[in-house]
Coordinates of C-alpha atoms in Angstrom, one line a residue:
Chain A
X227 CA 50.1 110.4 -47.6
X228 CA 49.0 111.8 -51.0
X229 CA 45.3 111.3 -51.6
X230 CA 44.4 110.2 -55.1
X231 CA 40.9 110.0 -56.6
X232 CA 40.1 108.5 -60.0
X233 CA 37.5 110.1 -62.3
X234 CA 36.0 108.6 -65.4
X235 CA 33.7 111.2 -67.0
X236 CA 31.6 110.3 -70.0
X237 CA 30.7 112.9 -72.7
X238 CA 28.1 112.8 -75.4
X239 CA 30.6 113.4 -78.2
X240 CA 32.2 110.6 -80.2
X241 CA 32.6 111.9 -83.7
X242 CA 34.0 115.4 -83.3
X243 CA 37.7 115.2 -83.0
X244 CA 38.1 118.9 -82.1
X245 CA 35.8 118.7 -79.1
X246 CA 37.3 115.3 -78.0
X247 CA 40.8 116.7 -78.2
X248 CA 39.7 119.9 -76.5
X249 CA 38.5 117.8 -73.5
X250 CA 41.8 115.9 -73.5
X251 CA 43.7 119.1 -73.5
X252 CA 41.9 120.4 -70.5
X253 CA 43.1 117.3 -68.6
X254 CA 46.6 117.5 -70.1
X255 CA 46.9 121.2 -68.9
X256 CA 45.2 120.8 -65.5
X257 CA 47.2 121.2 -62.3
X258 CA 47.0 118.3 -59.8
X259 CA 45.7 115.7 -62.2
X260 CA 46.9 113.2 -64.8
X261 CA 45.1 112.0 -67.9
X262 CA 45.5 108.2 -68.0
X263 CA 43.4 107.1 -70.9
X264 CA 40.6 108.3 -73.2
X265 CA 38.6 106.7 -76.1
X266 CA 35.7 107.7 -78.3
X267 CA 33.1 105.5 -80.0
X268 CA 31.5 106.9 -83.2
X269 CA 28.4 104.5 -83.1
X270 CA 27.8 105.3 -79.4
X271 CA 28.7 109.0 -80.2
X272 CA 30.3 109.0 -76.8
X273 CA 33.7 109.4 -75.2
X274 CA 35.2 108.3 -71.9
X275 CA 38.2 109.8 -70.1
X276 CA 40.1 108.4 -67.2
X277 CA 42.2 110.6 -65.0
X278 CA 43.6 110.6 -61.4
X279 CA 44.3 113.5 -59.3
X280 CA 44.3 115.1 -55.8
X281 CA 40.8 115.8 -54.6
X282 CA 41.2 119.5 -55.3
X283 CA 42.8 118.9 -58.7
X284 CA 40.1 116.4 -59.7
X285 CA 37.3 118.8 -58.7
X286 CA 38.8 121.7 -60.7
X287 CA 39.3 119.5 -63.8
X288 CA 35.9 117.9 -63.7
X289 CA 34.2 121.3 -63.5
X290 CA 36.3 122.7 -66.3
X291 CA 35.4 119.7 -68.5
X292 CA 31.7 120.1 -67.8
X293 CA 31.9 123.8 -68.7
X294 CA 33.7 123.1 -72.0
X295 CA 31.2 120.3 -72.8
X296 CA 28.2 122.5 -72.2
X297 CA 29.7 125.2 -74.5
X298 CA 30.6 122.8 -77.3
X299 CA 28.0 119.9 -77.3
X300 CA 24.4 120.5 -78.3
X301 CA 22.2 117.6 -77.1
X302 CA 19.2 118.7 -79.2
X303 CA 21.3 117.6 -82.2
X304 CA 22.8 114.4 -80.6
X305 CA 22.1 110.9 -81.6
X306 CA 23.9 107.6 -80.7
X307 CA 23.4 104.0 -79.5
X308 CA 24.3 104.6 -75.9
X309 CA 21.7 106.0 -73.5
X310 CA 22.6 109.6 -72.4
X311 CA 21.0 112.6 -70.8
X312 CA 23.6 115.4 -70.9
X313 CA 26.6 116.8 -72.8
X314 CA 28.6 115.7 -69.7
X315 CA 26.6 112.6 -69.2
X316 CA 28.1 111.1 -66.0
X317 CA 31.0 111.8 -63.7
X318 CA 31.9 109.0 -61.3
X319 CA 34.7 109.4 -58.7
X320 CA 36.5 106.3 -57.4
X321 CA 38.8 106.4 -54.3
X322 CA 42.1 104.8 -55.3
X323 CA 44.8 105.8 -52.9
X324 CA 44.6 107.0 -49.2
X325 CA 41.0 107.9 -49.8
X326 CA 37.8 106.7 -48.2
X327 CA 34.5 106.3 -50.0
X328 CA 33.2 109.2 -47.8
X329 CA 35.9 111.4 -49.1
X330 CA 35.1 110.5 -52.7
X331 CA 31.4 111.3 -52.0
X332 CA 32.5 114.7 -50.7
X333 CA 34.4 115.3 -54.0
X334 CA 31.3 114.3 -56.0
X335 CA 29.1 116.7 -54.0
X336 CA 31.6 119.6 -54.4
X337 CA 31.7 119.0 -58.2
X338 CA 27.9 118.8 -58.4
X339 CA 27.4 122.1 -56.6
X340 CA 30.0 123.9 -58.6
X341 CA 28.7 122.6 -62.0
X342 CA 25.2 123.9 -61.1
X343 CA 26.6 127.2 -59.9
X344 CA 29.1 127.8 -62.7
X345 CA 27.6 126.0 -65.7
X346 CA 23.8 125.9 -64.8
X347 CA 23.5 122.2 -65.6
X348 CA 21.3 120.4 -63.0
X349 CA 22.8 117.4 -61.2
X350 CA 21.6 114.1 -59.9
X351 CA 23.9 112.5 -57.3
X352 CA 24.1 108.7 -57.9
X353 CA 25.5 105.4 -56.6
X354 CA 27.3 105.9 -53.3
X355 CA 26.6 109.6 -53.4
X356 CA 22.9 109.1 -54.0
X357 CA 20.5 111.0 -51.7
X358 CA 17.6 108.4 -52.2
X359 CA 17.5 104.7 -53.0
X360 CA 15.9 105.3 -56.4
X361 CA 18.9 107.4 -57.5
X362 CA 21.6 104.8 -56.8
X363 CA 21.3 103.1 -60.2
X364 CA 22.5 105.2 -63.0
X365 CA 20.3 103.5 -65.6
X366 CA 17.2 104.5 -63.5
X367 CA 18.4 108.1 -63.1
X368 CA 19.0 108.3 -66.9
X369 CA 15.8 106.6 -68.0
X370 CA 13.9 108.9 -70.4
X371 CA 17.2 110.2 -71.6
X372 CA 17.8 113.8 -72.7
X373 CA 14.6 114.1 -74.6
X374 CA 12.5 112.9 -71.6
X375 CA 14.2 114.9 -68.9
X376 CA 12.1 118.1 -69.0
X377 CA 9.0 116.0 -68.1
X378 CA 10.8 113.6 -65.7
X379 CA 12.3 116.5 -63.6
X380 CA 8.9 118.0 -62.9
X381 CA 8.1 115.0 -60.7
X382 CA 8.9 115.6 -57.1
X383 CA 10.7 112.3 -56.8
X384 CA 13.0 113.3 -59.6
X385 CA 13.8 116.9 -58.5
X386 CA 17.6 117.2 -59.1
X387 CA 20.0 117.3 -56.2
X388 CA 21.5 120.6 -57.4
X389 CA 19.7 123.0 -59.7
X390 CA 16.3 123.8 -61.3
X391 CA 13.7 121.3 -62.1
X392 CA 14.4 121.7 -65.9
X393 CA 17.4 120.5 -67.9
X394 CA 19.9 122.9 -69.4
X395 CA 18.5 123.6 -72.9
X396 CA 21.5 122.2 -74.8
X397 CA 23.6 120.5 -72.2
X398 CA 20.8 118.5 -70.5
X399 CA 21.5 117.0 -67.1
X400 CA 24.5 115.4 -65.5
X401 CA 24.9 112.5 -63.0
X402 CA 27.7 112.9 -60.6
X403 CA 28.6 110.1 -58.2
X404 CA 31.1 108.0 -56.2
X405 CA 31.6 104.3 -56.6
X406 CA 33.9 101.4 -56.2
X407 CA 36.2 100.6 -59.1
X408 CA 34.3 98.9 -61.8
X409 CA 35.7 96.3 -64.2
X410 CA 34.4 96.2 -67.7
X411 CA 34.9 92.5 -68.7
X412 CA 33.6 90.8 -71.8
X413 CA 33.5 87.0 -72.5
X414 CA 33.7 86.0 -76.2
X415 CA 31.8 82.8 -77.2
X416 CA 32.4 80.2 -79.9
X417 CA 29.0 81.0 -81.3
X418 CA 27.3 83.8 -83.2
X419 CA 24.0 83.0 -81.5
X420 CA 22.9 86.1 -79.6
X421 CA 20.2 84.2 -77.8
X422 CA 22.8 82.0 -76.1
X423 CA 24.8 85.1 -75.0
X424 CA 21.6 86.6 -73.6
X425 CA 20.6 83.4 -71.8
X426 CA 24.1 83.2 -70.2
X427 CA 24.0 87.0 -69.3
X428 CA 20.6 86.4 -67.6
X429 CA 22.0 83.5 -65.6
X430 CA 25.0 85.4 -64.4
X431 CA 23.8 89.0 -63.7
X432 CA 22.4 90.2 -60.4
X433 CA 19.3 91.9 -61.8
X434 CA 17.9 88.5 -62.9
X435 CA 18.9 86.6 -59.8
X436 CA 22.6 85.8 -60.6
X437 CA 25.7 87.2 -59.0
X438 CA 24.6 90.4 -57.2
X439 CA 27.3 92.8 -58.4
X440 CA 27.4 91.7 -62.0
X441 CA 25.7 93.7 -64.7
X442 CA 25.5 92.1 -68.1
X443 CA 23.9 91.7 -71.5
X444 CA 24.4 89.6 -74.6
X445 CA 25.7 91.4 -77.6
X446 CA 26.6 90.5 -81.2
X447 CA 30.0 91.6 -82.5
X448 CA 29.7 92.0 -86.2
X449 CA 33.5 92.3 -87.0
X450 CA 34.1 88.8 -85.6
X451 CA 30.6 87.3 -86.3
X452 CA 30.5 86.3 -82.6
X453 CA 28.3 86.5 -79.6
X454 CA 29.6 88.1 -76.4
X455 CA 28.6 88.4 -72.8
X456 CA 29.4 92.1 -72.0
X457 CA 29.6 92.9 -68.3
X458 CA 30.4 95.5 -65.7
X459 CA 31.7 93.9 -62.5
X460 CA 30.8 96.5 -59.9
X461 CA 32.3 94.7 -56.8
X462 CA 35.2 92.5 -57.7
X463 CA 35.8 91.6 -54.1
X464 CA 32.4 89.9 -53.6
X465 CA 32.1 88.7 -57.2
X466 CA 35.6 88.1 -58.4
X467 CA 36.5 87.8 -62.1
X468 CA 37.4 84.1 -62.0
X469 CA 34.0 83.2 -60.6
X470 CA 32.1 85.2 -63.2
X471 CA 34.2 83.6 -66.0
X472 CA 33.8 80.0 -64.7
X473 CA 30.1 80.4 -64.2
X474 CA 29.8 81.6 -67.8
X475 CA 32.0 78.7 -69.0
X476 CA 29.8 76.3 -67.2
X477 CA 26.6 77.8 -68.6
X478 CA 28.0 77.9 -72.1
X479 CA 29.0 74.3 -72.0
X480 CA 25.3 73.4 -71.8
X481 CA 25.0 74.6 -75.4
X482 CA 28.3 73.1 -76.5
X483 CA 29.7 76.6 -76.6
X484 CA 33.3 77.4 -75.4
X485 CA 34.9 80.6 -74.1
X486 CA 37.3 81.6 -76.9
X487 CA 38.7 84.6 -75.1
X488 CA 37.9 87.6 -72.9
X489 CA 38.4 91.3 -72.9
X490 CA 39.3 93.6 -70.1
X491 CA 38.3 97.1 -71.2
X492 CA 40.3 100.0 -69.7
X493 CA 41.9 99.8 -66.3
X494 CA 41.5 97.3 -63.5
X495 CA 43.0 97.4 -60.0
X496 CA 45.9 94.9 -59.6
X497 CA 44.0 93.3 -56.7
X498 CA 41.2 92.3 -59.0
X499 CA 43.5 90.4 -61.3
X500 CA 45.7 89.0 -58.6
X501 CA 42.8 87.5 -56.7
X502 CA 42.0 85.5 -59.8
X503 CA 45.7 84.4 -60.0
X504 CA 45.4 83.4 -56.3
X505 CA 42.4 81.2 -57.1
X506 CA 43.7 79.4 -60.2
X507 CA 47.2 79.0 -58.7
X508 CA 45.6 77.7 -55.5
X509 CA 47.9 79.8 -53.3
X510 CA 47.5 79.1 -49.6
X511 CA 47.4 82.0 -47.1
X512 CA 48.1 84.6 -49.7
X513 CA 48.5 88.1 -48.4
X514 CA 48.0 90.7 -51.1
X515 CA 49.2 93.7 -49.1
X516 CA 52.4 92.0 -47.9
X517 CA 53.3 89.7 -50.8
X518 CA 53.0 91.9 -53.8
X519 CA 56.3 93.8 -54.2
X520 CA 54.7 96.9 -55.7
X521 CA 52.5 97.4 -52.7
X522 CA 55.6 98.4 -50.8
X523 CA 56.7 100.9 -53.5
X524 CA 53.4 102.9 -53.9
Chain B
X43 CA 62.6 109.3 -61.2
X44 CA 63.6 107.7 -57.9
X45 CA 65.7 104.6 -58.4
X46 CA 64.9 101.7 -56.2
X47 CA 66.9 98.5 -55.7
X48 CA 65.7 95.5 -53.8
X49 CA 68.2 93.5 -51.6
X50 CA 67.6 90.1 -50.1
X51 CA 70.6 89.2 -47.9
X52 CA 70.8 85.8 -46.2
X53 CA 72.7 85.3 -42.9
X54 CA 73.9 82.2 -41.2
X55 CA 71.8 82.8 -38.1
X56 CA 68.4 81.4 -37.4
X57 CA 68.2 80.6 -33.7
X58 CA 69.7 83.7 -32.0
X59 CA 67.0 86.3 -31.6
X60 CA 69.4 88.9 -30.4
X61 CA 71.5 88.8 -33.5
X62 CA 68.5 88.5 -35.8
X63 CA 66.8 91.6 -34.3
X64 CA 70.2 93.4 -34.4
X65 CA 70.3 92.9 -38.1
X66 CA 66.6 94.0 -38.4
X67 CA 67.4 97.1 -36.4
X68 CA 70.2 98.1 -38.7
X69 CA 67.7 98.1 -41.6
X70 CA 65.1 99.9 -39.5
X71 CA 67.6 102.7 -38.6
X72 CA 69.3 103.0 -42.0
X73 CA 68.8 106.1 -44.1
X74 CA 67.5 105.6 -47.6
X75 CA 66.2 102.1 -47.2
X76 CA 63.1 100.3 -45.9
X77 CA 62.8 96.9 -44.4
X78 CA 59.9 95.0 -46.0
X79 CA 60.1 91.6 -44.5
X80 CA 62.4 89.2 -42.6
X81 CA 62.2 85.6 -41.4
X82 CA 64.4 83.1 -39.7
X83 CA 64.4 79.3 -39.8
X84 CA 65.8 77.3 -36.9
X85 CA 66.4 74.1 -38.7
X86 CA 68.1 75.9 -41.6
X87 CA 69.8 78.1 -38.9
X88 CA 69.5 80.9 -41.4
X89 CA 67.6 84.2 -41.8
X90 CA 66.5 86.2 -44.8
X91 CA 65.8 89.9 -45.0
X92 CA 64.1 91.8 -47.7
X93 CA 64.6 95.6 -48.1
X94 CA 64.4 98.2 -50.8
X95 CA 66.3 101.4 -51.0
X96 CA 68.1 104.0 -53.2
X97 CA 71.3 102.6 -54.6
X98 CA 73.3 104.6 -52.1
X99 CA 71.1 103.7 -49.2
X100 CA 71.1 100.0 -50.1
X101 CA 74.9 99.9 -50.4
X102 CA 75.4 101.5 -47.0
X103 CA 72.9 99.1 -45.4
X104 CA 74.3 96.0 -47.0
X105 CA 77.8 96.9 -45.8
X106 CA 76.6 97.6 -42.3
X107 CA 74.8 94.3 -42.1
X108 CA 77.9 92.4 -43.3
X109 CA 80.0 94.1 -40.7
X110 CA 77.6 93.3 -37.9
X111 CA 77.2 89.7 -39.0
X112 CA 81.0 89.2 -39.2
X113 CA 81.2 90.5 -35.6
X114 CA 78.4 88.4 -34.2
X115 CA 78.3 85.1 -36.1
X116 CA 81.0 82.5 -35.7
X117 CA 80.9 80.1 -38.7
X118 CA 83.3 77.6 -37.0
X119 CA 80.4 76.9 -34.6
X120 CA 77.6 77.0 -37.2
X121 CA 75.4 74.0 -38.3
X122 CA 72.2 73.9 -40.2
X123 CA 70.4 72.1 -43.0
X124 CA 70.9 74.8 -45.6
X125 CA 74.2 75.1 -47.6
X126 CA 76.3 78.2 -46.5
X127 CA 79.8 79.6 -46.7
X128 CA 79.7 82.8 -44.7
X129 CA 78.2 84.7 -41.8
X130 CA 76.7 86.9 -44.5
X131 CA 76.1 84.1 -46.9
X132 CA 74.7 85.8 -50.0
X133 CA 73.6 89.4 -50.9
X134 CA 71.6 89.6 -54.1
X135 CA 70.4 92.9 -55.6
X136 CA 67.4 93.1 -57.8
X137 CA 66.5 96.2 -59.9
X138 CA 62.9 97.0 -59.1
X139 CA 62.1 100.6 -60.1
X140 CA 63.8 102.9 -62.7
X141 CA 66.9 100.7 -62.5
X142 CA 68.6 98.7 -65.1
X143 CA 70.4 95.4 -64.5
X144 CA 73.7 97.1 -65.2
X145 CA 73.0 99.6 -62.4
X146 CA 72.2 96.7 -60.0
X147 CA 75.5 95.1 -61.0
X148 CA 77.3 98.3 -60.1
X149 CA 75.6 98.3 -56.7
X150 CA 76.7 94.7 -56.2
X151 CA 80.3 95.5 -57.1
X152 CA 80.4 98.6 -54.8
X153 CA 79.1 96.5 -51.9
X154 CA 81.6 93.7 -52.7
X155 CA 84.6 96.1 -52.7
X156 CA 83.5 97.8 -49.5
X157 CA 82.9 94.6 -47.6
X158 CA 86.4 93.4 -48.4
X159 CA 87.9 96.8 -47.5
X160 CA 85.9 97.4 -44.4
X161 CA 85.2 93.9 -43.0
X162 CA 87.9 91.8 -44.6
X163 CA 85.5 89.1 -45.9
X164 CA 86.5 87.9 -49.4
X165 CA 83.7 88.1 -52.0
X166 CA 82.6 86.2 -55.0
X167 CA 80.4 88.0 -57.5
X168 CA 77.7 85.8 -58.9
X169 CA 74.7 85.6 -61.3
X170 CA 74.4 88.7 -63.5
X171 CA 77.4 90.2 -61.6
X172 CA 79.6 87.1 -62.2
X173 CA 83.1 87.7 -63.7
X174 CA 83.2 84.1 -65.1
X175 CA 80.7 81.6 -66.3
X176 CA 81.5 79.1 -63.5
X177 CA 80.6 81.8 -61.0
X178 CA 77.1 82.5 -62.2
X179 CA 75.4 79.7 -60.3
X180 CA 75.3 80.3 -56.6
X181 CA 75.3 76.6 -55.8
X182 CA 78.5 76.1 -57.7
X183 CA 80.2 79.1 -56.0
X184 CA 79.1 77.8 -52.6
X185 CA 80.0 74.1 -53.2
X186 CA 82.4 72.9 -50.4
X187 CA 80.6 75.3 -48.0
X188 CA 82.4 77.2 -45.2
X189 CA 84.5 74.2 -44.1
X190 CA 85.8 73.6 -47.7
X191 CA 86.5 77.2 -48.6
X192 CA 90.1 77.4 -47.4
X193 CA 91.1 74.7 -49.9
X194 CA 88.8 75.8 -52.7
X195 CA 90.0 79.4 -52.7
X196 CA 93.6 78.2 -53.3
X197 CA 92.6 77.1 -56.8
X198 CA 93.3 79.8 -59.4
X199 CA 89.8 79.3 -60.9
X200 CA 88.3 80.1 -57.5
X201 CA 90.3 83.1 -56.6
X202 CA 87.8 85.6 -55.1
X203 CA 86.7 88.7 -57.0
X204 CA 87.6 90.9 -54.0
X205 CA 90.0 89.9 -51.2
X206 CA 92.6 87.3 -50.2
X207 CA 92.6 83.7 -51.3
X208 CA 91.6 82.6 -47.8
X209 CA 88.2 82.9 -46.0
X210 CA 87.7 85.2 -43.1
X211 CA 88.4 83.0 -40.1
X212 CA 85.0 83.2 -38.5
X213 CA 82.9 85.0 -41.1
X214 CA 83.9 82.9 -44.1
X215 CA 83.1 84.1 -47.6
X216 CA 80.2 86.1 -49.0
X217 CA 78.6 85.9 -52.5
X218 CA 77.3 89.3 -53.8
X219 CA 75.3 89.5 -57.0
X220 CA 72.6 90.9 -59.1
X221 CA 69.7 89.0 -60.5
X222 CA 66.2 89.2 -61.8
X223 CA 63.3 88.9 -59.3
X224 CA 63.0 85.3 -58.1
X225 CA 59.8 83.7 -57.0
X226 CA 59.8 81.0 -54.3
X227 CA 56.9 78.8 -55.2
X228 CA 56.0 75.4 -53.7
X229 CA 53.3 73.0 -54.9
X230 CA 51.7 70.8 -52.2
X231 CA 50.7 67.3 -53.3
X232 CA 47.9 64.9 -52.1
X233 CA 50.6 62.3 -51.2
X234 CA 53.3 61.9 -48.6
X235 CA 55.5 60.0 -51.1
X236 CA 58.7 61.9 -51.5
X237 CA 59.7 59.8 -54.5
X238 CA 56.7 61.2 -56.4
X239 CA 57.6 64.8 -55.5
X240 CA 61.2 64.1 -56.6
X241 CA 60.1 62.6 -59.9
X242 CA 57.9 65.6 -60.6
X243 CA 60.6 68.1 -59.6
X244 CA 63.0 66.3 -62.0
X245 CA 60.5 66.5 -64.9
X246 CA 59.9 70.2 -64.3
X247 CA 63.3 71.7 -63.4
X248 CA 65.8 73.1 -65.9
X249 CA 68.9 71.2 -64.6
X250 CA 67.4 67.8 -65.6
X251 CA 66.0 69.0 -68.9
X252 CA 62.7 70.6 -67.9
X253 CA 61.8 74.3 -68.0
X254 CA 65.1 76.2 -68.2
X255 CA 64.5 78.8 -65.5
X256 CA 62.9 76.5 -62.8
X257 CA 65.0 75.2 -59.9
X258 CA 63.3 72.5 -57.8
X259 CA 63.5 69.6 -55.5
X260 CA 61.0 67.3 -53.8
X261 CA 60.7 67.7 -50.0
X262 CA 58.7 66.1 -47.3
X263 CA 56.8 68.4 -45.0
X264 CA 56.5 66.6 -41.6
X265 CA 53.9 68.9 -40.0
X266 CA 51.4 68.1 -42.8
X267 CA 52.7 64.6 -43.6
X268 CA 52.8 65.7 -47.2
X269 CA 55.2 65.8 -50.2
X270 CA 55.9 69.1 -51.9
X271 CA 57.7 70.3 -55.0
X272 CA 59.7 73.2 -53.7
X273 CA 60.9 75.7 -56.4
X274 CA 62.6 78.9 -57.3
X275 CA 61.3 80.4 -60.5
X276 CA 64.2 82.5 -61.7
X277 CA 62.6 84.0 -64.8
X278 CA 58.9 84.3 -64.5
X279 CA 58.6 85.9 -67.9
X280 CA 60.0 83.0 -69.8
X281 CA 58.6 80.3 -67.4
X282 CA 55.5 81.8 -66.0
X283 CA 54.0 80.5 -62.7
X284 CA 50.8 79.0 -64.4
X285 CA 52.9 76.9 -66.8
X286 CA 55.0 75.5 -64.0
X287 CA 51.9 74.7 -61.9
X288 CA 50.0 73.1 -64.8
X289 CA 53.0 71.0 -65.8
X290 CA 53.3 69.7 -62.2
X291 CA 49.5 69.0 -62.1
X292 CA 49.8 67.0 -65.3
X293 CA 52.8 65.0 -64.1
X294 CA 51.1 64.4 -60.7
X295 CA 48.0 63.1 -62.3
X296 CA 50.0 60.2 -63.7
X297 CA 50.3 58.9 -60.1
X298 CA 46.7 59.7 -59.2
X299 CA 48.1 62.6 -57.2
X300 CA 46.4 66.0 -57.1
X301 CA 47.7 69.5 -56.3
X302 CA 46.1 70.4 -52.9
X303 CA 47.5 73.9 -52.7
X304 CA 50.5 76.0 -53.4
X305 CA 52.7 78.4 -51.4
X306 CA 54.2 81.7 -52.5
X307 CA 57.1 82.5 -50.2
X308 CA 57.9 86.1 -49.6
X309 CA 57.3 88.7 -52.2
X310 CA 56.5 88.5 -55.9
X311 CA 56.2 91.2 -58.6
X312 CA 52.6 92.0 -59.5
X313 CA 53.4 91.2 -63.1
X314 CA 54.3 87.6 -62.3
X315 CA 50.8 87.0 -60.7
X316 CA 48.9 89.1 -63.2
X317 CA 50.4 87.1 -66.1
X318 CA 48.9 84.0 -64.6
X319 CA 45.5 85.7 -64.2
X320 CA 45.8 86.8 -67.9
X321 CA 46.3 83.2 -68.9
X322 CA 43.5 81.6 -66.9
X323 CA 41.1 84.4 -67.6
X324 CA 42.0 84.1 -71.3
X325 CA 42.3 87.9 -71.7
X326 CA 42.9 89.0 -75.3
X327 CA 45.4 91.8 -76.0
X328 CA 46.1 92.5 -72.4
X329 CA 48.5 95.4 -71.8
X330 CA 50.0 95.1 -68.3
X331 CA 51.6 98.6 -68.3
X332 CA 48.5 100.4 -69.5
X333 CA 45.6 98.3 -68.0
X334 CA 46.7 97.9 -64.4
X335 CA 45.6 101.0 -62.4
X336 CA 48.5 100.9 -60.0
X337 CA 51.1 101.2 -62.8
X338 CA 49.9 104.8 -63.3
X339 CA 50.3 105.6 -59.6
X340 CA 53.8 104.3 -59.0

């Protein structure tokens, strides 16, 4: 049984095509892994790559990417809307096929150790790979961003998991972790009122008492003069997509606002979508593993 | 690229465990194909097997099944609720991976020729493999059933595609064809009134002017004292599941009847379910091939 791990590294480069294509080429030319998708955002000045590979192939590719990023990206000259602390900002691994979470954590630790040894960028392990509770949440790890890391890392509680207690001078610090598949799901509203989107996000997200595994904020989309609830669903089995959407629809109705559409960003596992089909179609005794043809072909 | 064809042969045996397990064993022991599922129904006196395989593996398995069925099943002693004309009643092939419909038709024709040559059971080609318009619909081909075949086959218009113009004395006639994936989908109603289920089925199915690719009847389910609309969706891209369900829900509401649940029988392609998720979740610009993780792993 071939093991496959997914990796979704984020880099602090979103405007320099040469560097972005250089990163893509590393994945195109790596043995034992396949580039599935990549995109760059100029206002965030950030790019995201999605690839899958064997554990060994993914480790080699992730280290090669981090090395290239450290050589090409200078964080002292970086600005952008998205929080960031390193040239290679974050490298999450997701077990996708014949892999346990423990095996994905091992992959993350191997990558973390090798990046410190070979690129001299200090590493925090996060999410499932975290070595302390306060390191689980990426936003907490990254707080202070690149500019604040030199001071933050001096604190004993923020000593990195691998490397010195000071950031790499130009490449900063990288978070490496393992996590469940995450679904980026946005709900578009029939209003341009950002306050309404924020109120709904607050009602729905776990951090303010809503659904535990939903992260979300209200944002204003200028191109469409529209407010949106922008979310990460970090556990689609406990908080399925349909429940998140219908909760938002119900909250929005209180303002006379409708859901005019939604956006699925990047990839989602078939099961996450099919569990919503199962709900709306009211299918009795549905068995995902047995009844979906493709599960027999993988 | 490995070619995979799906095959869903139906046999006129539903009560004799020894014969049913004998058929299953043929598939378990065949080279180049995998048994996915099988079930037998005593009142229908019929069993259905689902397997996938290489074109060559599927041909060999289908012929071996037909040979075994002709040896073990005597149609002169067969009775059951489901229409049938042969020991091996029908063998449909469905292209599922790296296969075109034309290639599935070739598989069907090879199987048809070999069954006649090796088992002496005459064959009608049906659906996409049909050699005339009146042979496309299986119900039309099978009309008259086993007992009426000797007379029917004398007519020039019903000369078989392979074999003599008389049925095999004990094994009858077999239909072999190629088709798109079919979804068996039943909608359970909050009433035990069969007339209501029949009225709804009539409104929805193609043969009485409803959705073209929906076949359906009302049936009464004794175990649950409940009426049901029982359907085959023969083209889920043109008539998607959600549209069929919501049309039934709307028609049922006219009688004050609700949909209390649905049943998906056997296997369905991921795309058929995900297209319903896409609808209910209102996902904008969804790209099935790119956005479903598993499509990159197949």
